[in-house]
Coordinates of C-alpha atoms and ligand atoms in Angstrom, one line a residue:
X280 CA 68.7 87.7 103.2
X281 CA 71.5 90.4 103.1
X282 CA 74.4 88.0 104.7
X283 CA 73.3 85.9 101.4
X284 CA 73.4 88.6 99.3
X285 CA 76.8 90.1 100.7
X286 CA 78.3 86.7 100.5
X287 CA 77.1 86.2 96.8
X288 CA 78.8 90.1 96.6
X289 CA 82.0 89.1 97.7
X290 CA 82.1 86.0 95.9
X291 CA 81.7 87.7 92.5
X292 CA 84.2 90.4 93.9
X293 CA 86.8 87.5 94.3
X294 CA 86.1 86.5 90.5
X295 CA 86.1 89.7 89.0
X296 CA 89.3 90.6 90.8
X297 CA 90.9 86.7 89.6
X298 CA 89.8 87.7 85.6
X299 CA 91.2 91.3 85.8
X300 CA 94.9 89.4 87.0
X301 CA 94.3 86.8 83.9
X302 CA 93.7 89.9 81.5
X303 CA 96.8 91.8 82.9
X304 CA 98.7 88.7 82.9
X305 CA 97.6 88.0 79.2
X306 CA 98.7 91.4 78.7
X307 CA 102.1 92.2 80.5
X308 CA 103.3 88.6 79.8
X309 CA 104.5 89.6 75.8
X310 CA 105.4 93.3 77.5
X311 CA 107.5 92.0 80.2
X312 CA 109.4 89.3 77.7
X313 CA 109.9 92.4 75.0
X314 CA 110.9 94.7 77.2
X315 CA 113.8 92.1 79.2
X316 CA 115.1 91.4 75.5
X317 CA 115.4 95.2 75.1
X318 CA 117.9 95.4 77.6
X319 CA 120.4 92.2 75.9
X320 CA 123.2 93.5 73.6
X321 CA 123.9 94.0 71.0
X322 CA 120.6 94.0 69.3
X323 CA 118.0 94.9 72.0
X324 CA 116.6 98.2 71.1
X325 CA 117.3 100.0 74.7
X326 CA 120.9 99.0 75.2
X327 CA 123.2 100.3 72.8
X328 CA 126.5 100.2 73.5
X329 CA 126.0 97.0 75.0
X330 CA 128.6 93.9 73.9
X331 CA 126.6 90.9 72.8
X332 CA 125.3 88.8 75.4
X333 CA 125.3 92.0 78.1
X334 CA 122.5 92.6 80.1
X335 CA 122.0 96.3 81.1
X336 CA 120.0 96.7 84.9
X337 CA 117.8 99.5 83.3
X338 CA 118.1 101.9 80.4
X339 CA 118.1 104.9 83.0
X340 CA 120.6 106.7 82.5
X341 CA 120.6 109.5 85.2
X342 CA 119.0 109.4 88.6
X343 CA 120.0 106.5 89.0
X344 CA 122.6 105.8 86.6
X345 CA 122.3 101.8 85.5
X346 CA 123.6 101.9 82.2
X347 CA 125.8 98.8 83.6
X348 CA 125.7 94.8 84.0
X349 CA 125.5 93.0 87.1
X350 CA 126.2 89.8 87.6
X351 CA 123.2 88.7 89.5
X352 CA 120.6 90.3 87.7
X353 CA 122.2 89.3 84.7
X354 CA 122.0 85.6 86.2
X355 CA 118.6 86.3 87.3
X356 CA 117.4 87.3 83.5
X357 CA 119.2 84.5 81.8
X358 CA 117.7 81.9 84.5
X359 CA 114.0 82.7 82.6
X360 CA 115.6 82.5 79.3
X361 CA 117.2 79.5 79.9
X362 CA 114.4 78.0 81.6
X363 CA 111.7 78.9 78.5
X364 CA 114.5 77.5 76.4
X365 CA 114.9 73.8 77.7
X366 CA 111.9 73.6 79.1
X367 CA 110.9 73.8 74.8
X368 CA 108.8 77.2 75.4
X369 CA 110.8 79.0 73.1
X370 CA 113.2 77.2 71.0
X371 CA 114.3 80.7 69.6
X372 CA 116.3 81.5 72.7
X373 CA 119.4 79.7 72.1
X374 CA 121.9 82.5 70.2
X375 CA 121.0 85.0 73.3
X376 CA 122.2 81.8 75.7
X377 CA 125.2 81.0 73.7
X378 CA 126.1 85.1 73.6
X379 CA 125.5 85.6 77.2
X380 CA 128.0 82.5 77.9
X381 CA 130.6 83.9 75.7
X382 CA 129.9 87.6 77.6
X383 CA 130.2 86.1 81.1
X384 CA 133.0 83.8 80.5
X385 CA 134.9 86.8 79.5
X386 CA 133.8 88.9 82.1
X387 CA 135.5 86.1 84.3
X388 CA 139.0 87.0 83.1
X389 CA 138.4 90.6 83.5
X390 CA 140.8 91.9 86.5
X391 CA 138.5 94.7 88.7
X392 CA 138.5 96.3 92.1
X393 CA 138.1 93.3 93.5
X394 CA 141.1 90.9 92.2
X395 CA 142.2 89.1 89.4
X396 CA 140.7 86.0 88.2
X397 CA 142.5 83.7 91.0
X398 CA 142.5 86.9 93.2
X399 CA 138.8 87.6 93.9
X400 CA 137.9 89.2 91.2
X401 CA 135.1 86.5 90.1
X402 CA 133.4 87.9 93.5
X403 CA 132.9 91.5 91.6
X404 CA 129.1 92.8 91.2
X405 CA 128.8 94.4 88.3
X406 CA 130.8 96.1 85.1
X407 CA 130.5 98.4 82.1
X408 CA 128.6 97.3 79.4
X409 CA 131.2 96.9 77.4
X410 CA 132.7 94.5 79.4
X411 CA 135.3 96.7 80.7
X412 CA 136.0 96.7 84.5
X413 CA 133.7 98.9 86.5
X414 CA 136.2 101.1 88.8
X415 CA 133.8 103.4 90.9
X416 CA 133.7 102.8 94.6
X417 CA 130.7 100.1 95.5
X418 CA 129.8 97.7 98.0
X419 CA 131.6 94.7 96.3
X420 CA 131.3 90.9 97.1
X421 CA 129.7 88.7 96.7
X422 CA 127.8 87.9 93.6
X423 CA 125.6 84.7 93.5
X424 CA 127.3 82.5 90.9
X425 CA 126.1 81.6 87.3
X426 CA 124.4 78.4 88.4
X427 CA 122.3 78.3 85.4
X428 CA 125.1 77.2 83.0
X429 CA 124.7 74.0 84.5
X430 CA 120.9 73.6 83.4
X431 CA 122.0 74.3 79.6
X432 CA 125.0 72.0 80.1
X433 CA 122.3 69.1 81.1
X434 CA 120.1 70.1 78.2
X435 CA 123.2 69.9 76.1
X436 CA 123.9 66.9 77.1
X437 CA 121.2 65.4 76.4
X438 CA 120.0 66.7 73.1
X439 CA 122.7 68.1 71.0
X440 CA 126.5 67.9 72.7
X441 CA 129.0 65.3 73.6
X442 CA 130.8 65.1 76.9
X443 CA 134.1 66.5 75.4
X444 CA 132.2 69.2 73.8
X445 CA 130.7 70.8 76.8
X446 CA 133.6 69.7 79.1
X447 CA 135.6 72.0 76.2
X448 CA 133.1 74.7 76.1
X449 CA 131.5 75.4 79.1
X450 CA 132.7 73.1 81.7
X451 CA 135.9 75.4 82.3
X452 CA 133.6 78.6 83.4
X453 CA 131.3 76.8 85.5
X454 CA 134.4 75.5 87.3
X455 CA 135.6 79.0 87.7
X456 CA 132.8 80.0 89.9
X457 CA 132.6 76.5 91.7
X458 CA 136.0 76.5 92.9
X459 CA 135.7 80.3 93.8
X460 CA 132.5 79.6 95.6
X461 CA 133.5 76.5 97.5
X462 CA 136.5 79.0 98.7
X463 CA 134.2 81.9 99.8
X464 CA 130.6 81.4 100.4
X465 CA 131.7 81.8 104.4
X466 CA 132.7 85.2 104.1
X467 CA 130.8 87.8 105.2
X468 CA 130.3 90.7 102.0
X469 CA 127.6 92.7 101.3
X470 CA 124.1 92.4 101.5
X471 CA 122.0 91.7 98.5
X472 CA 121.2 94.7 97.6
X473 CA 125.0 96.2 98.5
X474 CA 124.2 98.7 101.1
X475 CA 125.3 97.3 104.1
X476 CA 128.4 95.1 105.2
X477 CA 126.4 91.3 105.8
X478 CA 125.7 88.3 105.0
X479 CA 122.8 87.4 102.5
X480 CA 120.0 84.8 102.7
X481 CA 119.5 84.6 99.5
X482 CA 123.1 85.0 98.1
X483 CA 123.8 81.6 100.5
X484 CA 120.8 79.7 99.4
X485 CA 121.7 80.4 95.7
X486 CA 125.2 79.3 96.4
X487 CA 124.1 76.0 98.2
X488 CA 122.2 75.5 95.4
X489 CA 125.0 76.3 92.5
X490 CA 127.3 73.6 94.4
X491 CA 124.7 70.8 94.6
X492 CA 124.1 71.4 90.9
X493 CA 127.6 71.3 90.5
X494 CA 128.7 68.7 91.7
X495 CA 126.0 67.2 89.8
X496 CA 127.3 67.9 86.7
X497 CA 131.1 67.5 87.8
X498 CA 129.3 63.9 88.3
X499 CA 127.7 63.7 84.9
X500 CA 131.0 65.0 83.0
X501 CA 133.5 62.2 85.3
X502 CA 134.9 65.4 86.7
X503 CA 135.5 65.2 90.9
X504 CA 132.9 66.9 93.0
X505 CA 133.0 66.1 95.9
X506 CA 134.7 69.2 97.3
X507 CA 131.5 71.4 96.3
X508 CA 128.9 69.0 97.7
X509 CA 130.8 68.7 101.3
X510 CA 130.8 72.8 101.3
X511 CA 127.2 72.9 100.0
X512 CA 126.4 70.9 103.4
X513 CA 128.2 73.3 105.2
X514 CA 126.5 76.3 103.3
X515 CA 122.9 74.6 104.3
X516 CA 122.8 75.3 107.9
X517 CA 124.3 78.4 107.7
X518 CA 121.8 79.9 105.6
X519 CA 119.2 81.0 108.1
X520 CA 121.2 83.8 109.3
X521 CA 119.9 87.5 107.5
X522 CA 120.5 90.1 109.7
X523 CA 123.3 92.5 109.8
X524 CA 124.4 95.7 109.2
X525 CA 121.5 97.0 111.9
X526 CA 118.9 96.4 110.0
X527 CA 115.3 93.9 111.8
X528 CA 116.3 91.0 109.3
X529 CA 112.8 91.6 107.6
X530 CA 113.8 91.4 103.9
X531 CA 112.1 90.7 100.1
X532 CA 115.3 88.8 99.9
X533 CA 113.7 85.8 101.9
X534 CA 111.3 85.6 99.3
X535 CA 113.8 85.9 97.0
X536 CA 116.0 83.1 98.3
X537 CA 112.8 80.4 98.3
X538 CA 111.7 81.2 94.6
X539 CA 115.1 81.0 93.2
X540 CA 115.9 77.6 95.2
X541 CA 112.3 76.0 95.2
X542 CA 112.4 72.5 93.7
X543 CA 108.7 71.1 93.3
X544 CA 110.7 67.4 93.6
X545 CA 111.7 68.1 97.0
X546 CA 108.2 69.9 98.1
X547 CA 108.2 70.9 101.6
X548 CA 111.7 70.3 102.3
X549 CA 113.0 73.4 100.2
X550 CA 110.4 76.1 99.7
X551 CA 108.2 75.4 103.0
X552 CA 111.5 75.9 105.8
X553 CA 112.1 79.3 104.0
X554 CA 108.5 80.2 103.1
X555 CA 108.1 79.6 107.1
X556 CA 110.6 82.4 107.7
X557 CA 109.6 84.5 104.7
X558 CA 106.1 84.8 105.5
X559 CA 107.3 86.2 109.0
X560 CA 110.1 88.2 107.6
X561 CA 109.1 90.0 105.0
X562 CA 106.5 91.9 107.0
X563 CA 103.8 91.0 105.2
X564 CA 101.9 89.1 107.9
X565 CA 99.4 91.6 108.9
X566 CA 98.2 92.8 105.4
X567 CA 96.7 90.5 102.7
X568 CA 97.3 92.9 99.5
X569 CA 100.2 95.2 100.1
X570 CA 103.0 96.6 97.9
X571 CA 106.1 95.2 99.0
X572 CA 109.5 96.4 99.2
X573 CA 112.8 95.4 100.0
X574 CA 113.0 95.5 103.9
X575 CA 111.4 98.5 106.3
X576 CA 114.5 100.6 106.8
X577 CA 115.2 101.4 102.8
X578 CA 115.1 104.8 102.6
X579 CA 116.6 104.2 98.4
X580 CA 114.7 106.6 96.0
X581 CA 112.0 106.9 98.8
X582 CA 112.1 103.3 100.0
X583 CA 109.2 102.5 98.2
X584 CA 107.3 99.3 97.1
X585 CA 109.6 97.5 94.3
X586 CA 108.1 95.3 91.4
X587 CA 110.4 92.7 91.6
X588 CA 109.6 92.3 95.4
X589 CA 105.8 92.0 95.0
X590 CA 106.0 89.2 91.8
X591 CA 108.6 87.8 94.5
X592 CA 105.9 87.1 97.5
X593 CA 103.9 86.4 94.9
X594 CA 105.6 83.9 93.7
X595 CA 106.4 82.0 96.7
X596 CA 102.8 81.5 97.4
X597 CA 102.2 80.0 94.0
X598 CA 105.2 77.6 94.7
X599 CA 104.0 77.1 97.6
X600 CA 100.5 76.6 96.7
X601 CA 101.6 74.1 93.9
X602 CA 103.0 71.6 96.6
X603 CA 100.1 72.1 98.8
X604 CA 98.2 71.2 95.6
X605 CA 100.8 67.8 94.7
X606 CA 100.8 66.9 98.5
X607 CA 97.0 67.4 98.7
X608 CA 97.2 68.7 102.6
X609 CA 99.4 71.9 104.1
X610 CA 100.5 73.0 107.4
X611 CA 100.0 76.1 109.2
X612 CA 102.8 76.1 111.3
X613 CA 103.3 78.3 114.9
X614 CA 105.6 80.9 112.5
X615 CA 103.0 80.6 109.8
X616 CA 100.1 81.2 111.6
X617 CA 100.1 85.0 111.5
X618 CA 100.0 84.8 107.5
X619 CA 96.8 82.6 107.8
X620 CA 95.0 84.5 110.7
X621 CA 95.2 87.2 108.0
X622 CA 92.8 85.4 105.9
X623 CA 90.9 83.7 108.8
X624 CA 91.4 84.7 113.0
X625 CA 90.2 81.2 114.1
X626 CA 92.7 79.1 112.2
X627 CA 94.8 77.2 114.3
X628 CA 98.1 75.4 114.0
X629 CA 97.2 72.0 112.3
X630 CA 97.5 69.9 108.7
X631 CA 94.3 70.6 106.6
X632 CA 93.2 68.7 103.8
X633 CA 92.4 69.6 100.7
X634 CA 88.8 69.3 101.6
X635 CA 88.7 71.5 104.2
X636 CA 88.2 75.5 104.0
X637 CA 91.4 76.1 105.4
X638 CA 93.3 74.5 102.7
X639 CA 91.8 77.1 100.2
X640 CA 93.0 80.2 102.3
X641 CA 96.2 81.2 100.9
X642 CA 93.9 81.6 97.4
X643 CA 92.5 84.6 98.4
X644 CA 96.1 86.3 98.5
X645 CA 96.0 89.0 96.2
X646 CA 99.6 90.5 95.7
X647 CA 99.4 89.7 92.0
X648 CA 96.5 91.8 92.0
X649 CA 98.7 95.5 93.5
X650 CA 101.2 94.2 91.1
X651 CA 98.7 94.8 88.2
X652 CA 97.2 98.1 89.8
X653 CA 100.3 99.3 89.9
X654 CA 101.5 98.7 86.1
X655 CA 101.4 101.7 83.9
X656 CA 98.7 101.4 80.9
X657 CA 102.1 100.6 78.9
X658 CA 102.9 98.1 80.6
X659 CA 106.6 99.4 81.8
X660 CA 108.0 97.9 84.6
X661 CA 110.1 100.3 86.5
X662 CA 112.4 99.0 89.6
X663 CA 109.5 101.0 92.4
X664 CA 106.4 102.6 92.7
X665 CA 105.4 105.5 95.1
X666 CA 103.9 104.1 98.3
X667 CA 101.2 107.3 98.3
X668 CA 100.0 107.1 94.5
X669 CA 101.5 103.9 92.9
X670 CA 103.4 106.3 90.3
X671 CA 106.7 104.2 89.1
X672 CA 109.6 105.3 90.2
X673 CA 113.4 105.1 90.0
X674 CA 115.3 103.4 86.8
X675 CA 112.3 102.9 84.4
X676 CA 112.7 99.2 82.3
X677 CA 114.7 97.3 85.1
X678 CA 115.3 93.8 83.2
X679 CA 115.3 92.7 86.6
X680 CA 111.9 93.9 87.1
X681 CA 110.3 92.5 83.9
X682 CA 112.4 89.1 84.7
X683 CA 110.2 88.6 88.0
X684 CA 107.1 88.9 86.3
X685 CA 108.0 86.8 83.8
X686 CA 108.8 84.1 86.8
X687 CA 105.8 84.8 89.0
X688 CA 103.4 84.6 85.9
X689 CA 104.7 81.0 84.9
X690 CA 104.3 79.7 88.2
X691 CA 100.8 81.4 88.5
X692 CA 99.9 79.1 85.5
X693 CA 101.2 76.2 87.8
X694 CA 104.5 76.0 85.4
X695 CA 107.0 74.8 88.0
X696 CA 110.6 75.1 87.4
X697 CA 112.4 72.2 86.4
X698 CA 113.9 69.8 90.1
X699 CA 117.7 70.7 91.0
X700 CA 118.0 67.9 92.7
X701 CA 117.3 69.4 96.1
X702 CA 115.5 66.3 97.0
X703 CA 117.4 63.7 99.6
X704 CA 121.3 64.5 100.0
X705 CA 121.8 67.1 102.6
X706 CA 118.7 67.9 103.5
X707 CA 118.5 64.3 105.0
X708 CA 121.4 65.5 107.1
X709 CA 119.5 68.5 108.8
X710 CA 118.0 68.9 112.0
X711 CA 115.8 72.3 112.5
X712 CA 115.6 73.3 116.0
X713 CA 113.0 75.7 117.0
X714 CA 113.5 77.8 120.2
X715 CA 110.8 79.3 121.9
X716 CA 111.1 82.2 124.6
X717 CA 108.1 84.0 126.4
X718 CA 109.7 87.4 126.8
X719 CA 107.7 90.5 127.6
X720 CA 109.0 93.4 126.0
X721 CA 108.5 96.9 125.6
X722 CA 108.5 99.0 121.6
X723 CA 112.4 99.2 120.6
X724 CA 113.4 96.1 122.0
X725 CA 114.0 92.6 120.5
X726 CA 114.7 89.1 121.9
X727 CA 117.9 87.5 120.3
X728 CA 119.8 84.4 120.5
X729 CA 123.4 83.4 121.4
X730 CA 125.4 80.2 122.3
X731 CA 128.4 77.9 122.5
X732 CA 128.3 76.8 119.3
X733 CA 129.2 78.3 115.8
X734 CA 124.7 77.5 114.7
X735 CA 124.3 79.8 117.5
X736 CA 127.4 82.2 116.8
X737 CA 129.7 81.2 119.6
X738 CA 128.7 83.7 121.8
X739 CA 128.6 86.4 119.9
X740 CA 125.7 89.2 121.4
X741 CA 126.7 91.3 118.0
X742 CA 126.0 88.3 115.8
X743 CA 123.1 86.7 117.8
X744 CA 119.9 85.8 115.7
X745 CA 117.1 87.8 115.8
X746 CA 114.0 85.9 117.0
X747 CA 110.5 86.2 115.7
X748 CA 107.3 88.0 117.5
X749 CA 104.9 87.0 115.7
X750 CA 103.2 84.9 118.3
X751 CA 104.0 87.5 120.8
X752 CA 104.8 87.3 124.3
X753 CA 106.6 84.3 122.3
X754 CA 109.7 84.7 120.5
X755 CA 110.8 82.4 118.3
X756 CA 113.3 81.2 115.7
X757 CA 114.1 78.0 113.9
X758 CA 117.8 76.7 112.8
X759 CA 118.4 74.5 110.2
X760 CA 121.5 72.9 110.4
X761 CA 124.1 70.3 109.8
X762 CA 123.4 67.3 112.7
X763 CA 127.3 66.7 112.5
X764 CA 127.8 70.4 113.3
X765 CA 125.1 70.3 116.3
X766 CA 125.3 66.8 117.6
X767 CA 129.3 66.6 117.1
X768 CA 130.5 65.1 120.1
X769 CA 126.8 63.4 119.5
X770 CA 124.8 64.2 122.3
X771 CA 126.9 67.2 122.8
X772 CA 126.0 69.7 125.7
X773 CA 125.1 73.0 124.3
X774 CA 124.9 76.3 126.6
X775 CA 122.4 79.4 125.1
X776 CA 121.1 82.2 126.2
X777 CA 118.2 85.0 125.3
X778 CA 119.3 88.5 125.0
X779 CA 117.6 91.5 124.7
X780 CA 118.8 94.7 122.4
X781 CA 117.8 98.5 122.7
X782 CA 118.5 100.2 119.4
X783 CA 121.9 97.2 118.9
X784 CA 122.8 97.7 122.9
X785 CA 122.8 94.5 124.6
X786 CA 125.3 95.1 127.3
X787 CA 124.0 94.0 130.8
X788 CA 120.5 93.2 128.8
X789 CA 121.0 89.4 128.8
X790 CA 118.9 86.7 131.1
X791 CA 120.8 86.6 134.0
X792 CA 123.1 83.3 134.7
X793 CA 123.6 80.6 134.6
X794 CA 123.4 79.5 130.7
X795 CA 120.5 77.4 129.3
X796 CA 121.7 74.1 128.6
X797 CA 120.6 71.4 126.3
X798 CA 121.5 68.0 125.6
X799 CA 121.3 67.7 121.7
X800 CA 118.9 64.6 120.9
X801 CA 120.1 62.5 118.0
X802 CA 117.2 63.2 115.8
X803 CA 115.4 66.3 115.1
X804 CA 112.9 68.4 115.0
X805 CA 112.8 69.6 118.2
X806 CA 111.3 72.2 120.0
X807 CA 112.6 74.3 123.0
X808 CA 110.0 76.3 125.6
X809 CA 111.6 78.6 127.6
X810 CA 110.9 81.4 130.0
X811 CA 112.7 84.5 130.3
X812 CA 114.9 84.5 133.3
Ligands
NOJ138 C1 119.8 98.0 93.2 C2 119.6 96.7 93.8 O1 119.7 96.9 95.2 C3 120.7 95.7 93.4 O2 120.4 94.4 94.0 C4 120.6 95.5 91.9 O3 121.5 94.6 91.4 C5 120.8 96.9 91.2 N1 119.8 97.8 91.7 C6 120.6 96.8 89.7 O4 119.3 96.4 89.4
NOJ139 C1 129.6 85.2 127.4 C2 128.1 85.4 127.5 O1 127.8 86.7 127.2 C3 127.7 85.0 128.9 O2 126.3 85.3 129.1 C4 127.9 83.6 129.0 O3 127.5 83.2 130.3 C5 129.4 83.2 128.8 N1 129.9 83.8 127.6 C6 129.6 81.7 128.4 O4 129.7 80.9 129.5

């Protein structure tokens, strides 16, 4: 009698705790869209100063001081805007869009720190917000392009513009950032949240994504493409690599990289690769309803739990849980098994049908929920919150920050973004690889990877990839990567080896000789078991 009455408990307790998200949802939704808006010039009512078209990071003028525009989260803003206009949510939208085109485009020409125009300059973060050059020091390179453009030059196309017209109007500053792209994406910057010389998940996925898209269009307007879909191949494989800088690799901007790329067209082939390594990344595994920040070193303003972070898991599990939902089955993987186990110890490693309890797991995820427990009674979305008492924290207002709820409430509602065209092309052309290594290890050290070829870093112990011990003694990682690049001489002969790392020492701490050595199989996935030697 009281395991029925505890059950019937906790089932109400799951509904109650589901109608309080609708109600803040219903409420935050108008209050997140108001308060992004405030932050556009030259009429939003918190950035004055602002040139039309600008978005300012945050009102906050002092501790910290983001009174400026960067490019990404200026990108990141206009991507909902754009989206709510063509997908026909709101049809008021397009003066802002035209205004931030006009204040981006110019921005383009705008020589800065970082070069002119045909100098590197299109690689600089952020500016003033009166479109002046920002000159303080800052960790520059790279921002993610303005990839959107080429959603309102489709929409154009097909409901209001000519050919000519958008070839004249916004054709030549999507090109800008194409051909800068296609000449860069390879070089190692700053991380995403420019700290820390590395390279960024999430600011390679974005790129891939910007060059498919573009060479989409370049297709569509009888311009030549073929230059930014041959580097968007090469950018696919190489976008499993986050670590750098001496930091685990455990980073929001995994979860960043999956909603911003997911295609609900392509299904598993897009958001479930990097939902597998986000789900083991971010550090979430052990914990169903936790705050989440940007990666466990980040000490910025406290290195608390961010908004922006929390809609961001939250979001990927509503992407994900929409193609779970379309496909009607999902798989719990061996790196995905820690975030189900969380939910359920006895699940295994397996495809479960909708039918079955399994499939209804992820359900009971409840990051939406700290979201709302966390949001002041007025609704204000600040960049963090204190990880002791939930108090916001840092630049109060961050567009950035009302921007991701505005994202993770649409796909909550099962709104999924519009298909990029992720589906077939490259990905066709991918092999994963995962490599597994039963290493005992002791706290402070981590198993890595190294080998002969550039998917495994040449050789590099500083570079190596950082495996995954989630299914501890096992390490593991997966690649994704160009077969050309792995197979090239097919059937190529690759040497790797397992090294350990004390605190980033590795000398004398890898297996002991000779090399590992596989023969690369012409089709993939496939799966290596090793022991430490
Ligand atoms: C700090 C974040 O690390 C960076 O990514 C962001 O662009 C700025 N804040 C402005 O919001
Ligand atoms: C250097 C590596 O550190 C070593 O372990 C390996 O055996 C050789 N390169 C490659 O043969």
């Amino acid at each position: 009698m009281r395991v029925v009455l505890f059950s019937a408990l906790s089932i109400c307790g799951a509904a109650l705790a589901q109608s309080s998200v609708d109600s803040y949802v219903a409420k935050e939704l108008p209050i997140a869209k108001a308060g992004l808006l405030a932050n556009i010039g030259s009429t939003g009512s918190k950035s004055q100063g602002a040139k039309a078209g600008i978005v300012i990071a945050s009102p906050s003028k002092v501790d910290p001081d983001y009174v400026f525009t960067w490019v990404r989260d200026s990108s990141l803003v206009f991507k909902v805007i754009i989206d709510q206009f063509t997908s026909g949510e709101d049809t008021t939208l397009l003066g802002q869009i035209q205004n931030f085109i006009t204040a981006e485009t110019a921005l383009q020409q705008v020589s800065n720190p970082s070069g002119t125009i045909s100098t590197g300059g299109l690689g600089e973060p952020k500016f003033e917000i009166d479109g002046t050059a920002f000159t303080g020091s800052w960790g520059r390179w790279p921002r993610p392009p303005i990839h959107l453009h080429d959603r309102l030059a489709n929409w154009l196309l097909k409901n209001t513009s000519t050919t000519s017209e958008v070839l004249d109007t916004l054709w030549p500053a999507i090109k800008l950032d194409l051909d800068y792209v296609t000449a860069s994406w390879n070089q190692t910057g700053f991380d995403l949240w420019e700290e820390v010389q590395s390279s960024s998940f999430f600011t390679t996925a974005v790129q891939h994504r910007s060059l498919r898209e573009g060479a989409a269009l370049a297709g569509a307007l009888g311009q030549d493409g073929g230059a930014y879909t041959e580097q968007a191949d090469n950018a696919l494989w190489y976008i499993t690599a986050n670590t750098g800088g001496g930091r685990s690799g455990k980073d929001a901007n995994t979860a960043l990289a999956s909603i911003h790329t997911f295609d609900p067209e392509a299904g598993c082939s897009t958001l479930i690769p990097s939902a597998r390594f986000t789900l083991s990344t971010t550090g979430i595994a052990a914990n169903a309803a936790v705050a989440t920040g940007r990666y466990p070193e980040d000490v910025y303003f406290g290195g608390n739990p961010w908004y922006l972070a929390t809609a961001a898991v939250a979001e990927q599990l509503y992407d994900a849980l929409f193609v779970w939902n379309a496909q009607g089955s999902l798989e719990v993987t061996p790196i995905s098994l820690a975030f189900f186990r969380q939910f359920d110890s006895n699940v295994a490693v397996g495809t479960y049908a909708s039918s079955t309890p399994t499939f209804h797991l992820p359900h009971r995820s409840r990051f939406l929920e700290v979201h709302a427990k966390y949001t002041p009674a007025d609704g204000g979305l600040a960049e963090q919150f204190d990880r002791n008492n939930g108090t916001p924290l840092s630049a109060v207002d961050q567009t950035w920050s009302y921007a991701a709820a505005l994202t993770v409430f649409a796909a909550r509602e099962g709104k999924a973004p519009a298909s990029w065209g992720a589906k077939g092309g490259p990905q066709g052309a991918v092999v994963s690889t995962t490599f597994n290594v039963v290493a005992e290890t002791v706290l402070g050290e981590d198993i890595y990877l190294t080998g002969s070829v550039d998917a495994l870093m040449n050789w590099s112990p500083e570079n190596a990839l950082k495996l995954n011990p989630d299914n501890y003694p096992t390490w593991s990682g997966e690649l994704y990567h160009k077969r050309s690049l792995w197979t090239s001489p097919a059937s190529a002969l690759i040497e790797y080896k397992y090294i350990r790392k004390v605190n980033g020492q590795f000398e004398g701490l890898g297996e002991s000789d000779p090399n590992n050595q596989v023969t690369t199989p012409a089709t993939g996935p496939f799966v290596l078991n090793d022991n430490w030697r």
